[in-house]
Short mmCIF file of C-alpha atoms in Angstrom, two decimals:
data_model
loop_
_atom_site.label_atom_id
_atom_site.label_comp_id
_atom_site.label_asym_id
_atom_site.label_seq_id
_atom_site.Cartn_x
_atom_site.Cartn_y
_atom_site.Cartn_z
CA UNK A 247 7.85 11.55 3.41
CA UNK A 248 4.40 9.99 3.62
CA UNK A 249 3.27 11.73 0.72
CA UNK A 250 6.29 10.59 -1.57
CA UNK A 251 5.69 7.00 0.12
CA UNK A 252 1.91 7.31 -1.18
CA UNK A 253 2.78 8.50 -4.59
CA UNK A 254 5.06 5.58 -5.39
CA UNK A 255 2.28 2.93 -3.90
CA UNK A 256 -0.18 4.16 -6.29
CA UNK A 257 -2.72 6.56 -4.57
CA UNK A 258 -5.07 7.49 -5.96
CA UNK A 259 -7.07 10.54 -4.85
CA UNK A 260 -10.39 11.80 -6.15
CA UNK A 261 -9.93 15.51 -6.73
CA UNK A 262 -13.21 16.44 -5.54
CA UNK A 263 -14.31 19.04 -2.68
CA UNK A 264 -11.63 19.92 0.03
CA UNK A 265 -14.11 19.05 3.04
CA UNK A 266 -15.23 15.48 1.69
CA UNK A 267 -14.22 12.37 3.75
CA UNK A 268 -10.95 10.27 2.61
CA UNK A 269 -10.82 6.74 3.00
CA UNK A 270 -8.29 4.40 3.13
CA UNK A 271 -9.11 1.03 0.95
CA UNK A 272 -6.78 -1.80 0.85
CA UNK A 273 -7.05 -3.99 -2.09
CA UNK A 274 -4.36 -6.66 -4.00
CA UNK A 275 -1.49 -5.91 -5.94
CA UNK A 276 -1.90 -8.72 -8.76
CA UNK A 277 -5.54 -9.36 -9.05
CA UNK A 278 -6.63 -8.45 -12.49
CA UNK A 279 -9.55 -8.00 -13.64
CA UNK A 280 -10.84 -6.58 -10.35
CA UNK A 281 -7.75 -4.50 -9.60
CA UNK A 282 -4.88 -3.57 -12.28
CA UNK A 283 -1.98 -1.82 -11.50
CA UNK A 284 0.66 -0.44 -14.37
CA UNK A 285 3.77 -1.31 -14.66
CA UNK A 286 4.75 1.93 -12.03
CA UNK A 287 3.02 0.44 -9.36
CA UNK A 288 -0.11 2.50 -10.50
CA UNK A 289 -4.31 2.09 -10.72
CA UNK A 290 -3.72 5.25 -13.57
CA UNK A 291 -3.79 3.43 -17.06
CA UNK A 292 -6.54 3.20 -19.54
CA UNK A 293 -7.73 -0.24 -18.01
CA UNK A 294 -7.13 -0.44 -14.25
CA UNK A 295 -9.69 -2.89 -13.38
CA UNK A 296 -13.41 -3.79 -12.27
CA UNK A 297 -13.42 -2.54 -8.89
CA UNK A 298 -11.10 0.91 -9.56
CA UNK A 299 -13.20 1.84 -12.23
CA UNK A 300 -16.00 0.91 -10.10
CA UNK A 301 -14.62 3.19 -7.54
CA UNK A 302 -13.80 5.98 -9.41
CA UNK A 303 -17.41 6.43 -10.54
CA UNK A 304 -19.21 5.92 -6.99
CA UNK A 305 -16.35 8.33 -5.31
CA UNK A 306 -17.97 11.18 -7.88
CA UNK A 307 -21.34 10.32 -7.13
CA UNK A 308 -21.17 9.81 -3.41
CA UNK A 309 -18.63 12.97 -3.08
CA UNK A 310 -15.69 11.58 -1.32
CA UNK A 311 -12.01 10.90 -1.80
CA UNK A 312 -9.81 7.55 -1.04
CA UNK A 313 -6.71 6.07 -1.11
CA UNK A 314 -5.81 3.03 -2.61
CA UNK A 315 -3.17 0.56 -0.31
CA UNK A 316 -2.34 -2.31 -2.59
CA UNK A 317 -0.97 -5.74 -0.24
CA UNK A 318 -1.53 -9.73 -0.84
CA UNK A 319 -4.97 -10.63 0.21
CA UNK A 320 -3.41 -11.98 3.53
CA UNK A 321 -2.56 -8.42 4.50
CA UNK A 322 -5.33 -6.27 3.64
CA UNK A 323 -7.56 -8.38 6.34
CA UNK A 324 -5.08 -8.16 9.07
CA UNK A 325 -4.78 -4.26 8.24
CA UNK A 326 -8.85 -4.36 8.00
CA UNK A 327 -8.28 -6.12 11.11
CA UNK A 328 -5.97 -3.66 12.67
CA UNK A 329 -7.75 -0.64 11.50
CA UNK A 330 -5.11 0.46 9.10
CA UNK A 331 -7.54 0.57 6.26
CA UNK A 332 -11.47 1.58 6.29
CA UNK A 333 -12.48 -1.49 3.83
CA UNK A 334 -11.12 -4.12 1.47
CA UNK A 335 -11.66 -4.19 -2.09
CA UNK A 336 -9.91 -7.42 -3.56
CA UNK A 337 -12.70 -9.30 -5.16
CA UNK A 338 -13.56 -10.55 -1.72
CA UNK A 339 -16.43 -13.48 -1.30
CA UNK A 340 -18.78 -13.02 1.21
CA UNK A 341 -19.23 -16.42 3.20
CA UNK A 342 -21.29 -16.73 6.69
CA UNK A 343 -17.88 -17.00 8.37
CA UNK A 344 -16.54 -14.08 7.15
CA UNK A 345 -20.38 -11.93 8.05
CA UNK A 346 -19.84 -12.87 11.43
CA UNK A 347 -16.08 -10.78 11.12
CA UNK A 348 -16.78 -8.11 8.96
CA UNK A 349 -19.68 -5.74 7.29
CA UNK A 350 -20.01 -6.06 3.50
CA UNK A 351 -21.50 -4.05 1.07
CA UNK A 352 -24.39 -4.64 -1.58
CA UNK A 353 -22.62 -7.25 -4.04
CA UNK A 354 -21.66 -6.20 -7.54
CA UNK A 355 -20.52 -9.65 -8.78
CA UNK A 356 -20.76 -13.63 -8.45
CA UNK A 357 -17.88 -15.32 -8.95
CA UNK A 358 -17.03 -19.05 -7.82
CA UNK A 359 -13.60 -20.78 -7.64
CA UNK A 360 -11.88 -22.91 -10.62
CA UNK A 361 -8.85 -25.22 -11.09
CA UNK A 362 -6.83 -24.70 -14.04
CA UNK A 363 -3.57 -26.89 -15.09
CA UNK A 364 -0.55 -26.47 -17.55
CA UNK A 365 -1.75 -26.11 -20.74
CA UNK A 366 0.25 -29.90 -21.38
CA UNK A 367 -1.34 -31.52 -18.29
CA UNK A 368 -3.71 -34.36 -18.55
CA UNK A 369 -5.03 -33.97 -15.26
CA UNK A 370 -8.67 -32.66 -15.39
CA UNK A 371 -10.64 -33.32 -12.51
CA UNK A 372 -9.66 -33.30 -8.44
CA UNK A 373 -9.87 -37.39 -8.11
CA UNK A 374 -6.62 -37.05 -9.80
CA UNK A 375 -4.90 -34.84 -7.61
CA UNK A 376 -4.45 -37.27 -4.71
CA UNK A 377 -0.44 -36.88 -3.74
CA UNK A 378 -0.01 -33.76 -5.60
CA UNK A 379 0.22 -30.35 -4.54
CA UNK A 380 -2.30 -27.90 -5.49
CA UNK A 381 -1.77 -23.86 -4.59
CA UNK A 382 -3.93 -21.29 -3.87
CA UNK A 383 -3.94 -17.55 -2.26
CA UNK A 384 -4.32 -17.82 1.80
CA UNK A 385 -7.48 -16.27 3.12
CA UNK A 386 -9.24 -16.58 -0.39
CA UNK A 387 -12.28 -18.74 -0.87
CA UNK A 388 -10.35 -20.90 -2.91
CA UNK A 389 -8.25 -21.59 0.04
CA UNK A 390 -11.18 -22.12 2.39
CA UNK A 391 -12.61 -24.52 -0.32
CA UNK A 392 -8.96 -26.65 -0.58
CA UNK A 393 -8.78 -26.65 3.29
CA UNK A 394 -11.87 -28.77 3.65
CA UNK A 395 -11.70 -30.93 0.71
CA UNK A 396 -8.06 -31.87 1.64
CA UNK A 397 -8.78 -35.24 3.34
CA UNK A 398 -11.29 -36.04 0.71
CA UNK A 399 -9.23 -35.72 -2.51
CA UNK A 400 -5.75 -36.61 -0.64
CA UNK A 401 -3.55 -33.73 -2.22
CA UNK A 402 -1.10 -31.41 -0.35
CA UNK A 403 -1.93 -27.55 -0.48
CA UNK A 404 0.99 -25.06 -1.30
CA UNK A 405 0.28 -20.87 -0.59
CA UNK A 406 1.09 -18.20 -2.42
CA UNK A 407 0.83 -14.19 -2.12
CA UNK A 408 0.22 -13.45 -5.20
CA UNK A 409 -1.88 -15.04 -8.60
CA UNK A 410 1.05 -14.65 -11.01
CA UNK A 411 3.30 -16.55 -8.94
CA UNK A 412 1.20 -19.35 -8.16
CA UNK A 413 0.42 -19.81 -11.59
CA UNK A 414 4.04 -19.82 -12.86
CA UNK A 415 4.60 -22.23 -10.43
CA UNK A 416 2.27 -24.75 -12.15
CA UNK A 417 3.64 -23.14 -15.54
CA UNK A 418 7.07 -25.06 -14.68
CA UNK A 419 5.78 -27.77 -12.65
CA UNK A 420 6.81 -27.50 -8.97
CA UNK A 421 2.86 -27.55 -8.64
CA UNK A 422 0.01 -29.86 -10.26
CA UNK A 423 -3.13 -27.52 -10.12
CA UNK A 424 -4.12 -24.12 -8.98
CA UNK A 425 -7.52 -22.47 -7.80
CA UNK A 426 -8.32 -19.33 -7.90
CA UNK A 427 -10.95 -17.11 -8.99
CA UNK A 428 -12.75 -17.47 -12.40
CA UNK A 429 -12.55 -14.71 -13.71
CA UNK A 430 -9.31 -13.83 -12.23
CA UNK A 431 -7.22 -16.97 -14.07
CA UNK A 432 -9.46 -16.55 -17.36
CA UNK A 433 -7.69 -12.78 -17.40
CA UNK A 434 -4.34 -14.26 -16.79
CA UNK A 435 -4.85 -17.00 -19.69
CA UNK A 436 -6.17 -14.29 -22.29
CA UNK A 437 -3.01 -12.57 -21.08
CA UNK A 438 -0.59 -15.19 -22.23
CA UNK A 439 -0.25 -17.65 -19.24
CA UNK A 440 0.32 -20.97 -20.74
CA UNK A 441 -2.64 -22.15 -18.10
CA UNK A 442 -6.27 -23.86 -18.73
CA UNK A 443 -8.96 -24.49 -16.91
CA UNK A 444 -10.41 -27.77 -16.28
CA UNK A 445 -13.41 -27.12 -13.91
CA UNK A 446 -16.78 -27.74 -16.04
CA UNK A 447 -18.16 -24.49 -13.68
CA UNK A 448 -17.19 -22.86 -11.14
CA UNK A 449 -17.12 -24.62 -7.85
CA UNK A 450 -18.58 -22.79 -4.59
CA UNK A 451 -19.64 -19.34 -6.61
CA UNK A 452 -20.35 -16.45 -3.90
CA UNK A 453 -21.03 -13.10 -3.93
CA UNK A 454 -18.17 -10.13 -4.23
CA UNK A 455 -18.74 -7.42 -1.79
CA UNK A 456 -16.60 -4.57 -0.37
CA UNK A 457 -15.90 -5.72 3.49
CA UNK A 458 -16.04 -3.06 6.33
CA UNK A 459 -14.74 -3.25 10.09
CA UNK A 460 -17.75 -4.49 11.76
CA UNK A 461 -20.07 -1.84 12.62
CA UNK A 462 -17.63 0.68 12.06
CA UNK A 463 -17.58 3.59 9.36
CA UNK A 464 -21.24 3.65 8.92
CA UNK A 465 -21.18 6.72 6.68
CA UNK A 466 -18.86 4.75 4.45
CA UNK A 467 -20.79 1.85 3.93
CA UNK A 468 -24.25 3.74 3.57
CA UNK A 469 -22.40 5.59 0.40
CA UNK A 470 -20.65 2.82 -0.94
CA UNK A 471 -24.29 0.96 -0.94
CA UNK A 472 -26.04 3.88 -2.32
CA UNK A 473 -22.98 3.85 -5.13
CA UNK A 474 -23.74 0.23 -6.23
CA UNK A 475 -27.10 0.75 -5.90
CA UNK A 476 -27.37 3.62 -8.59
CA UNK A 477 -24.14 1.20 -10.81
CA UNK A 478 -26.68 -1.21 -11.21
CA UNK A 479 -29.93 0.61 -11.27
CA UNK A 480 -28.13 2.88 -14.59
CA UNK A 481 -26.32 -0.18 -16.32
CA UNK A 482 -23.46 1.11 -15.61
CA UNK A 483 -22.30 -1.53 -13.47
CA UNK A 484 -22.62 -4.64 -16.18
CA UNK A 485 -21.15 -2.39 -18.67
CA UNK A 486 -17.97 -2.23 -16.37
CA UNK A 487 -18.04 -6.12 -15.96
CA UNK A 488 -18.49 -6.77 -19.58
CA UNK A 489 -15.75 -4.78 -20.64
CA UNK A 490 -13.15 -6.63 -18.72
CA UNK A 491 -14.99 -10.72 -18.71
CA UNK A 492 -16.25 -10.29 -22.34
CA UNK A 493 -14.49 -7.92 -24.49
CA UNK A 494 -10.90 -8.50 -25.78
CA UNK A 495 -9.24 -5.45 -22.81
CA UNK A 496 -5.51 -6.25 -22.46
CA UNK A 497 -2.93 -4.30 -20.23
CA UNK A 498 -0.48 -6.07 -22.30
CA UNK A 499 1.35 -4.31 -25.06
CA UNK A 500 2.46 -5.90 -28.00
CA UNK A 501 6.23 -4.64 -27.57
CA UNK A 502 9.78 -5.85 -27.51
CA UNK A 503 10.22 -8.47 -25.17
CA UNK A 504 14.04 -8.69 -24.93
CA UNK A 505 16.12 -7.47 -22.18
CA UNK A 506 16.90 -4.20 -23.29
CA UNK A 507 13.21 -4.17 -24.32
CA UNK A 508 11.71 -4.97 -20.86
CA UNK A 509 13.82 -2.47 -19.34
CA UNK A 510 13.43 0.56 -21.44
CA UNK A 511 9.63 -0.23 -21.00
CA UNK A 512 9.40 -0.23 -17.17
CA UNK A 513 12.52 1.87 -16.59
CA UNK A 514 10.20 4.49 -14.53
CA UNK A 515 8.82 1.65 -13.09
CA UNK A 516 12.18 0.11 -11.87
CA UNK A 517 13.80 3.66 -10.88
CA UNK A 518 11.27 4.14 -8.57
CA UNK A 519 11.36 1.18 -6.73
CA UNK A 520 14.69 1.22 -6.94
CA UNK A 521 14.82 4.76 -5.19
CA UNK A 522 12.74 3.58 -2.58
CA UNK A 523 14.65 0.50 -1.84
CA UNK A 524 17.51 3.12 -1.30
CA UNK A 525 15.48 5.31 0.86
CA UNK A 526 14.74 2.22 3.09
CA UNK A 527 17.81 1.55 3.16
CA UNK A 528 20.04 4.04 4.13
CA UNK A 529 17.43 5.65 6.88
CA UNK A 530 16.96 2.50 7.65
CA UNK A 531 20.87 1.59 8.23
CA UNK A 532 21.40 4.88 9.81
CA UNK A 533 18.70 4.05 12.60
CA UNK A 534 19.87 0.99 13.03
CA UNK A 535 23.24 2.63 13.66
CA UNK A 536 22.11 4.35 16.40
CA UNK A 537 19.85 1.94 17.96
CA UNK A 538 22.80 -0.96 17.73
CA UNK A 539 25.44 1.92 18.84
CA UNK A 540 23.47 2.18 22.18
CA UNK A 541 22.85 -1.47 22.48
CA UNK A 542 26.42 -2.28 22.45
CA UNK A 543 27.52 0.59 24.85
CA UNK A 544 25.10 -0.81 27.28
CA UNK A 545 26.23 -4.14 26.85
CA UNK A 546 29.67 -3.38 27.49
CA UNK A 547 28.87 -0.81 30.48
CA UNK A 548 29.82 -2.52 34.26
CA UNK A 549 26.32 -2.05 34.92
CA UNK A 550 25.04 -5.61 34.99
CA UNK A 551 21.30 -4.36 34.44
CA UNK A 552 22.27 -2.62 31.24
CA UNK A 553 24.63 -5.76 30.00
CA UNK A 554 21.07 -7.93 31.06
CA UNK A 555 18.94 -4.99 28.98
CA UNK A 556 21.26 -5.03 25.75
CA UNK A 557 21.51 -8.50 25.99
CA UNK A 558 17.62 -9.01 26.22
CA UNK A 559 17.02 -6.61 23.32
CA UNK A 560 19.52 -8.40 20.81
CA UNK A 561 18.02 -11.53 21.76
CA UNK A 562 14.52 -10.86 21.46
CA UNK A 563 14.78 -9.17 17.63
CA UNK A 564 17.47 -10.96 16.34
CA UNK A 565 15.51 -14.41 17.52
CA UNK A 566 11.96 -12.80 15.38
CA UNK A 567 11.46 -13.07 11.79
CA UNK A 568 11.43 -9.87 9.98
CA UNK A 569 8.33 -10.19 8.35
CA UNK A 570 6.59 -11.04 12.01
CA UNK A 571 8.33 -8.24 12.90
CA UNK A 572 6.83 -6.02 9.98
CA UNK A 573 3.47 -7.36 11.06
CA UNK A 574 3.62 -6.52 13.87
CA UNK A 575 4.48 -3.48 14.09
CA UNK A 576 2.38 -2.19 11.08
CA UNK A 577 -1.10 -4.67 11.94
CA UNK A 578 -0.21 -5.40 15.24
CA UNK A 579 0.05 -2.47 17.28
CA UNK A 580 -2.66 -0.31 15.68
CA UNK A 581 -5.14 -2.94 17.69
CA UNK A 582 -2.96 -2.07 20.78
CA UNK A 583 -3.20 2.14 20.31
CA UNK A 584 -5.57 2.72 18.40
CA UNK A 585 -3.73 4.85 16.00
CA UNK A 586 -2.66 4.01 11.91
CA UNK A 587 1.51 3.48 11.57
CA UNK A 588 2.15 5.79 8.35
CA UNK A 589 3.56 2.35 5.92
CA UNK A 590 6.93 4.35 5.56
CA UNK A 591 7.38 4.56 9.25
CA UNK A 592 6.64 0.73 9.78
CA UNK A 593 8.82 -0.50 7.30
CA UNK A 594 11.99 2.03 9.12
CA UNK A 595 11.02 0.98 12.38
CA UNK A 596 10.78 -2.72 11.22
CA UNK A 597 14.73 -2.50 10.06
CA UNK A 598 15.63 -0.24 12.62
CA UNK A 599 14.70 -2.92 15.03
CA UNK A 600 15.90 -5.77 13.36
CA UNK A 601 18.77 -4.42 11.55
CA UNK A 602 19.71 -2.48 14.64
CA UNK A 603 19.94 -6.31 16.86
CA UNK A 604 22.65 -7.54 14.54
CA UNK A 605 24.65 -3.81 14.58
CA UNK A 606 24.40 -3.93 18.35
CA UNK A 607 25.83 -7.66 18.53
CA UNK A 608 28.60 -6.28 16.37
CA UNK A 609 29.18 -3.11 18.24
CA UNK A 610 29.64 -5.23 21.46
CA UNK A 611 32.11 -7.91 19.85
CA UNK A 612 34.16 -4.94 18.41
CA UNK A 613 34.28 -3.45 21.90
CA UNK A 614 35.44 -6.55 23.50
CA UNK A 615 38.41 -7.68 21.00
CA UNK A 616 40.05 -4.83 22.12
CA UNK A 617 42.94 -6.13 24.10
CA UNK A 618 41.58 -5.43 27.78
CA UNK A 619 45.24 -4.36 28.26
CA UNK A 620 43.82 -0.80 26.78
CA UNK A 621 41.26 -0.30 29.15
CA UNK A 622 43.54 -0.73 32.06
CA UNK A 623 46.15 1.60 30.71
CA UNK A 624 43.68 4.34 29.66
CA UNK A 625 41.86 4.11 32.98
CA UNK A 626 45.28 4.24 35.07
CA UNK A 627 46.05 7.50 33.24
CA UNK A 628 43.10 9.07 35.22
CA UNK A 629 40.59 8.80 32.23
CA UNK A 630 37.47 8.53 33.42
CA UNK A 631 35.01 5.22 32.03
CA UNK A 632 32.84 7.46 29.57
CA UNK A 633 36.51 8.91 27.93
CA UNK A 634 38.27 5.96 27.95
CA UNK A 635 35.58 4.34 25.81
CA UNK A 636 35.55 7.76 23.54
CA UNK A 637 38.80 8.32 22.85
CA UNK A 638 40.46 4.42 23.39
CA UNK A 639 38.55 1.97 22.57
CA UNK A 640 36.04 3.12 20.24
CA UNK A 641 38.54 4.22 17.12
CA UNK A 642 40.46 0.40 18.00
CA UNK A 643 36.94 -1.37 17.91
CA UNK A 644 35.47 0.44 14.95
CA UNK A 645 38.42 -1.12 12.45
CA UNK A 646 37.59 -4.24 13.72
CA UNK A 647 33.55 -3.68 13.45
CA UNK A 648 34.26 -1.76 9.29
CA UNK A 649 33.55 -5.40 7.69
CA UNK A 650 30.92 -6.46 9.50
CA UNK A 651 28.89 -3.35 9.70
CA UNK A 652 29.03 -3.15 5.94
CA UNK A 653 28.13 -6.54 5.42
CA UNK A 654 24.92 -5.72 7.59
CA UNK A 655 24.39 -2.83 5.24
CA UNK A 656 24.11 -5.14 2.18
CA UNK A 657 21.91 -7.68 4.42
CA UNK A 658 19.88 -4.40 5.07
CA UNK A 659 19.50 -3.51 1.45
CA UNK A 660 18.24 -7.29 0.46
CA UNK A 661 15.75 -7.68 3.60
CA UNK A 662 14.03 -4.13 1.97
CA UNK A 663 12.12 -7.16 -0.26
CA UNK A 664 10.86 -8.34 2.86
CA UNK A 665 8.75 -5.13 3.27
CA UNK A 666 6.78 -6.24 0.14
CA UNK A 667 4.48 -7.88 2.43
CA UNK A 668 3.33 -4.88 4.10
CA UNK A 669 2.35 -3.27 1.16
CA UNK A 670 5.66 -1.51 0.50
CA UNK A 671 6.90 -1.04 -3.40
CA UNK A 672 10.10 -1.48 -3.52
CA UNK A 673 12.29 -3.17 -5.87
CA UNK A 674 10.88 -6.37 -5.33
CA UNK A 675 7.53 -5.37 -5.22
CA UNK A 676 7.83 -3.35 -8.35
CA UNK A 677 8.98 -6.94 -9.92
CA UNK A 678 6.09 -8.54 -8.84
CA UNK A 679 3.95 -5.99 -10.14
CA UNK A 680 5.34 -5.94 -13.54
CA UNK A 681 5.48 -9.52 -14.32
CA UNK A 682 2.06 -9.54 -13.57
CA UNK A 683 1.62 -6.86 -16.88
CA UNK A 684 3.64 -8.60 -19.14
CA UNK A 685 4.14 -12.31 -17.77
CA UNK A 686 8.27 -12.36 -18.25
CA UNK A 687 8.57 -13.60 -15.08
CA UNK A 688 12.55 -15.70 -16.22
CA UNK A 689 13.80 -12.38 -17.51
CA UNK A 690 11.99 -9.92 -15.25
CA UNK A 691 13.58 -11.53 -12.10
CA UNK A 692 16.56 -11.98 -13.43
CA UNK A 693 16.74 -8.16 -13.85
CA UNK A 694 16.00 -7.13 -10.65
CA UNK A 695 18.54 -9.71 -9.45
CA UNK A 696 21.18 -8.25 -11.47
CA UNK A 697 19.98 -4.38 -10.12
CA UNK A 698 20.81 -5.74 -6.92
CA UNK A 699 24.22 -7.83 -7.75
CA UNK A 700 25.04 -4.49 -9.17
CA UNK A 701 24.36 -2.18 -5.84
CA UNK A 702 25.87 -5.14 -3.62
CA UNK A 703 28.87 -4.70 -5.97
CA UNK A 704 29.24 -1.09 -5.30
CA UNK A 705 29.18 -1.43 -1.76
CA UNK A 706 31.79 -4.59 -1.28
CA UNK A 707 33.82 -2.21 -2.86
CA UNK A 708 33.46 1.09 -0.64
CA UNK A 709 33.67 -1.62 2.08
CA UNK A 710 37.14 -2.61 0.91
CA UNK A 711 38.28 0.92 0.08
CA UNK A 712 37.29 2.04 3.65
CA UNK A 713 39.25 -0.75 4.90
CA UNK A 714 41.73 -0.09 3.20
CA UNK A 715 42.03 3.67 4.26
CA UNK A 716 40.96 2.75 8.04
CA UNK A 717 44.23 0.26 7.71
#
């Protein structure tokens, strides 16, 4: 399962010698030039960025293998953080706050923040910004930078997880300005974002570096450093940066543009994260099933411990937001044990849990509109608690519970996007990713809403068929 999970998120794994060290590197989803994925969720095409090309050629020379973890910028340092991943790669600035958090590695390229505007916008410097709302990327220097110039310049600040989002959200107004990167937004423009830049030079430029848990994977860092070190010493590594800040490389195809077009160009793309929306989903349901099953039996049981313990449990997950949840479980309790939570297993566990709060409410309402009436009658014909439940009450309660436990089911489908966050690439993710190639963000979305309008369809009707047979 983990290596299916891996394939679909992009992997990517030097084929080397068998005894060489693998590392795990977390880097962002949407952050060309640095990082490029295809439209399958992939760092495999012609032009997959600064850094992966950067990698592939030190991972030769320095004999060792890794695997690439795409997530928002956010993520990859809480799963630095949590020890999911050995290092980050995501065009990351090195600042003094951030040495006194993490190791980094020799730099490879200076890069400084910028504001850029709708390409109609006659706002050009940040005096004019007071009242307005300005976005940026949380964790990035450009947030950092925002943060304490906020007072100053009077504008509100608006977050975003990815760089093609928060520019299309100044592409259609909700926001005034955005900051990000140089040569980050420059890509996006010479990819067709209706965007420009306003900032005379960059603002704050800082050094990119590779960060490291501090004083942790020694051997890692010593090879990385020795990588750069011969990148730069050959030419090889401002021959990498040229070709991507001064040559005319595009990831985006001159093709048709249409519905039909967009889909017959990413169909792979879509089928995959498609499937693994429907993996999620129905091992995620069917835990939840059993998790909510024994919830409900306990909450029902004349045990008033085990009606406190169910009662606890439904509270506590149904009160916590899913993506806290999904946090938590796949950042959060690494730093507890010590030990990496495979992505696929977090993201079941994180619906199991969740999912599995709301089944066990259900289970225990179904149980209780049946008329008590039954329970005395079974139990004065000698059946004992455990068989009275069995063979009485449970087939009464489960017509009752066929409605809503479906409805969870299509809940549990949609809150599969949620995942995204962790690094996951499902249906939503696979969106996210492919707008980010070709910049269709109206129609993209619009077809991965109707992929799911379509599923939710499906299932409304198997609910009502079951119903209908149960009745």
């Amino acid at each position: 399962m983990l290596g299916i999970i891996t394939g679909i998120l992009g992997a990517h794994n030097q084929q080397v010698h068998a005894d060489e060290p693998t590392y795990t590197i977390a880097t962002n989803n949407t952050f060309a030039p640095f990082a490029i994925q295809d439209s399958q969720g992939t760092y495999k095409g012609k032009n997959p960025g600064i850094e992966i090309e950067m990698l592939q050629q030190i991972a030769q020379h320095e004999h060792f293998k890794y695997t690439l973890k795409p997530m928002s910028f956010d993520g990859d340092l809480q799963a630095l953080e949590s020890g999911q991943v050995d290092a980050i790669m995501a065009g990351m600035s090195v600042t003094d706050e951030r040495k006194q958090k993490y190791d980094f590695s020799r730099s490879y390229y200076t890069s400084g923040v910028v504001m850029a505007v709708a390409k109609d916008s006659k706002i050009t410097s940040l005096s004019q910004l007071k009242g307005k709302v300005v976005s940026s990327k949380p964790g990035t220097s450009a947030a950092i930078y925002l943060k304490k110039n906020q007072a100053k310049y009077g504008y509100k600040i608006k977050y975003f997880d990815s760089s093609n989002t928060m520019w299309n959200d100044v592409k259609i107004g909700n926001t005034s300005a955005t900051f990000d990167d140089e040569p980050v937004i420059r890509y996006g423009i010479k990819q067709g974002m209706p965007l420009k830049v306003v900032s005379k030079k960059a603002i704050d430029s800082q050094p990119v570096a590779i960060a490291f848990q501090k004083d942790q994977n020694l051997a890692f860092q010593a090879k990385v450093n020795d990588g750069i070190k011969w990148m730069q010493k050959t030419g090889r590594l401002q021959k990498l940066v040229d070709k991507y800040t001064k040559s005319n490389v595009t990831n985006k195809k001159a093709s048709d543009t249409s519905f039909l077009g967009l889909i017959k160009a990413n169909r792979v793309a879509l089928l995959n994260g498609l499937w693994q929306t429907i993996q999620l989903t129905v091992i995620g349901i069917l835990c939840a099933l059993v998790f909510g099953l024994i919830l409900g039996v306990l909450g029902i049981m004349q045990n008033k411990g085990a009606r406190a313990l169910s009662s606890t449990i439904i509270y506590i997950f149904r009160g916590l937001p899913m993506i806290v949840l999904a946090f938590f479980i796949y950042m959060g309790i690494p730093n507890l044990t010590g030990h990496k939570i495979p992505l696929f297993t977090a993201g079941i566990l994180t619906l199991m849990l969740d999912e599995g709060a709301y089944i066990g409410a259900i289970v225990k309402g179904g149980f209780d509109a049946v008329d008590q009436g039954q329970w005395e009658a079974a139990r004065s014909l000698g059946l004992p608690y455990h068989k009275a439940l069995r063979k009485v009450i449970a087939p009464q309660g489960l017509k009752i519970m066929v409605p809503s436990l479906v409805n969870q089911f299509i809940i549990t489908l949609k809150d599969t996007s949620i995942l995204s966050a962790i690094g996951v690439m499902e249906l939503t993710q696979t969106g996210t990713v492919i707008i980010s190639q070709n910049m269709e963000g109206f129609k993209m979305w619009l077809i991965i809403g109707m992929i799911y309008v379509i599923i939710i369809t499906l299932l409304t009707w198997l609910s009502k068929y079951i119903q209908k047979r149960m009745g």
